[in-house]
PDB file of C-alpha atoms and ligand atoms in Angstrom:
ATOM      1  CA  MET A  28       3.753  12.459  -6.470  1.00 92.00           C
ATOM      2  CA  THR A  29       1.072   9.963  -5.545  1.00 95.00           C
ATOM      3  CA  ASP A  30       0.381   8.889  -1.997  1.00 96.00           C
ATOM      4  CA  ILE A  31      -0.214   5.267  -1.179  1.00 98.00           C
ATOM      5  CA  GLN A  32      -2.048   5.358   2.113  1.00 98.00           C
ATOM      6  CA  VAL A  33      -1.831   2.253   4.231  1.00 98.00           C
ATOM      7  CA  CYS A  34      -4.279   1.960   7.099  1.00 98.00           C
ATOM      8  CA  ILE A  35      -2.658   1.456  10.495  1.00 98.00           C
ATOM      9  CA  GLY A  36      -5.942   1.446  12.402  1.00 97.00           C
ATOM     10  CA  SER A  37      -6.114  -1.281  15.049  1.00 96.00           C
ATOM     11  CA  VAL A  38      -7.849  -3.898  12.881  1.00 96.00           C
ATOM     12  CA  CYS A  39      -5.575  -3.429   9.892  1.00 97.00           C
ATOM     13  CA  HIS A  40      -2.529  -3.165  12.129  1.00 97.00           C
ATOM     14  CA  LEU A  41      -3.170  -6.692  13.376  1.00 96.00           C
ATOM     15  CA  LYS A  42      -3.354  -7.945   9.813  1.00 97.00           C
ATOM     16  CA  GLY A  43       0.102  -6.651   8.956  1.00 97.00           C
ATOM     17  CA  SER A  44       0.012  -2.953   8.023  1.00 98.00           C
ATOM     18  CA  TYR A  45       3.655  -2.468   8.901  1.00 97.00           C
ATOM     19  CA  ASP A  46       4.800  -5.439   6.825  1.00 98.00           C
ATOM     20  CA  ILE A  47       2.912  -3.958   3.897  1.00 98.00           C
ATOM     21  CA  ILE A  48       4.430  -0.512   4.401  1.00 98.00           C
ATOM     22  CA  ASN A  49       7.920  -2.031   4.513  1.00 98.00           C
ATOM     23  CA  LYS A  50       7.312  -4.179   1.462  1.00 98.00           C
ATOM     24  CA  LEU A  51       5.864  -1.326  -0.575  1.00 98.00           C
ATOM     25  CA  ASN A  52       8.739   0.986   0.362  1.00 98.00           C
ATOM     26  CA  LYS A  53      11.229  -1.672  -0.691  1.00 98.00           C
ATOM     27  CA  LEU A  54       9.463  -2.333  -3.992  1.00 98.00           C
ATOM     28  CA  ILE A  55       9.190   1.381  -4.756  1.00 97.00           C
ATOM     29  CA  THR A  56      12.910   1.854  -4.141  1.00 98.00           C
ATOM     30  CA  GLU A  57      13.876  -1.243  -6.125  1.00 97.00           C
ATOM     31  CA  ASN A  58      11.852  -0.044  -9.053  1.00 96.00           C
ATOM     32  CA  GLY A  59      13.171   3.510  -8.925  1.00 96.00           C
ATOM     33  CA  LEU A  60       9.751   5.001  -8.236  1.00 96.00           C
ATOM     34  CA  ASN A  61      10.697   7.106  -5.222  1.00 96.00           C
ATOM     35  CA  ASP A  62       9.955  10.315  -7.057  1.00 96.00           C
ATOM     36  CA  LYS A  63       6.486   9.092  -8.066  1.00 96.00           C
ATOM     37  CA  TYR A  64       5.073   7.336  -5.028  1.00 97.00           C
ATOM     38  CA  LYS A  65       5.126   7.918  -1.310  1.00 97.00           C
ATOM     39  CA  VAL A  66       3.845   5.417   1.231  1.00 98.00           C
ATOM     40  CA  LYS A  67       2.008   7.004   4.125  1.00 98.00           C
ATOM     41  CA  ALA A  68       0.335   5.585   7.189  1.00 98.00           C
ATOM     42  CA  THR A  69      -3.257   6.582   7.719  1.00 97.00           C
ATOM     43  CA  PHE A  70      -5.951   5.876  10.276  1.00 96.00           C
ATOM     44  CA  CYS A  71      -9.015   3.705   9.825  1.00 96.00           C
ATOM     45  CA  LEU A  72     -10.408   4.020   6.311  1.00 94.00           C
ATOM     46  CA  GLY A  73     -13.741   2.612   7.415  1.00 93.00           C
ATOM     47  CA  ASN A  74     -13.451  -0.725   5.691  1.00 92.00           C
ATOM     48  CA  CYS A  75     -12.144  -2.977   8.426  1.00 95.00           C
ATOM     49  CA  THR A  76     -13.692  -6.235   7.275  1.00 92.00           C
ATOM     50  CA  GLY A  77     -11.258  -7.342   4.595  1.00 91.00           C
ATOM     51  CA  ALA A  78      -7.487  -7.367   4.598  1.00 96.00           C
ATOM     52  CA  VAL A  79      -5.430  -4.234   5.225  1.00 98.00           C
ATOM     53  CA  CYS A  80      -6.940  -1.169   3.558  1.00 98.00           C
ATOM     54  CA  VAL A  81      -4.711   0.619   1.109  1.00 98.00           C
ATOM     55  CA  LYS A  82      -5.878   3.787  -0.601  1.00 97.00           C
ATOM     56  CA  LEU A  83      -4.385   4.729  -3.925  1.00 96.00           C
ATOM     57  CA  GLY A  84      -5.999   7.675  -5.665  1.00 92.00           C
ATOM     58  CA  GLU A  85      -9.709   7.408  -5.005  1.00 92.00           C
ATOM     59  CA  GLU A  86      -9.607   3.627  -4.960  1.00 94.00           C
ATOM     60  CA  ILE A  87      -9.490   1.537  -1.775  1.00 95.00           C
ATOM     61  CA  TYR A  88      -7.843  -1.863  -2.068  1.00 96.00           C
ATOM     62  CA  THR A  89      -7.488  -4.618   0.467  1.00 96.00           C
ATOM     63  CA  VAL A  90      -3.986  -6.001   0.667  1.00 97.00           C
ATOM     64  CA  LEU A  91      -2.251  -8.658   2.757  1.00 97.00           C
ATOM     65  CA  PRO A  92       1.494  -8.885   3.377  1.00 97.00           C
ATOM     66  CA  GLU A  93       1.421 -11.919   1.053  1.00 97.00           C
ATOM     67  CA  THR A  94      -0.341 -10.013  -1.727  1.00 97.00           C
ATOM     68  CA  ALA A  95       1.607  -6.757  -1.413  1.00 98.00           C
ATOM     69  CA  ASP A  96       3.845  -7.700  -4.363  1.00 97.00           C
ATOM     70  CA  GLU A  97       0.859  -8.450  -6.542  1.00 97.00           C
ATOM     71  CA  PHE A  98      -0.819  -5.187  -5.545  1.00 97.00           C
ATOM     72  CA  PHE A  99       2.353  -3.298  -6.364  1.00 97.00           C
ATOM     73  CA  LEU A 100       2.835  -4.897  -9.767  1.00 96.00           C
ATOM     74  CA  LYS A 101      -0.757  -4.476 -10.805  1.00 95.00           C
ATOM     75  CA  ASN A 102      -1.723  -1.100  -9.386  1.00 95.00           C
ATOM     76  CA  VAL A 103       1.459   0.818  -8.737  1.00 96.00           C
ATOM     77  CA  LYS A 104       4.124  -0.290 -11.182  1.00 91.00           C
ATOM     78  CA  GLY A 105       1.573  -1.106 -13.860  1.00 82.00           C
ATOM     79  CA  SER A 106       0.051   2.342 -13.790  1.00 76.00           C
ATOM     80  CA  ALA A 107       3.404   4.151 -13.574  1.00 58.00           C
ATOM     81  CA  GLU A 108       4.464   2.888 -16.966  1.00 55.00           C
TER      82      GLU A 108
HETATM   83  S1  FES B 225      -8.712  -0.339  10.776  1.00 95.25           S
HETATM   84 FE1  FES B 225      -8.145  -0.287   8.707  1.00 95.25          FE
HETATM   85  S2  FES B 225      -9.959   0.225   7.696  1.00 95.25           S
HETATM   86 FE2  FES B 225     -10.486   0.235   9.758  1.00 95.25          FE
END
């Protein structure tokens, strides 16, 4: 099981953390990856300048609600196969 940690610190929250969490949960379910990935909310990851911080493994990505699909396809679904 891999955690996908989405920052819900105040800065990221304003940029759409919850939309991203909802989108990622939906995509994970649609793709049958519920047993592989779990989306978790986390506090400030210390990189508030970009879009919403999302930590996957040791990597920190910046994701927007509009780019959540792209992030999923590239970094989650892509690496699960
Ligand atoms: S609030 Fe998200 S990284 Fe700081």
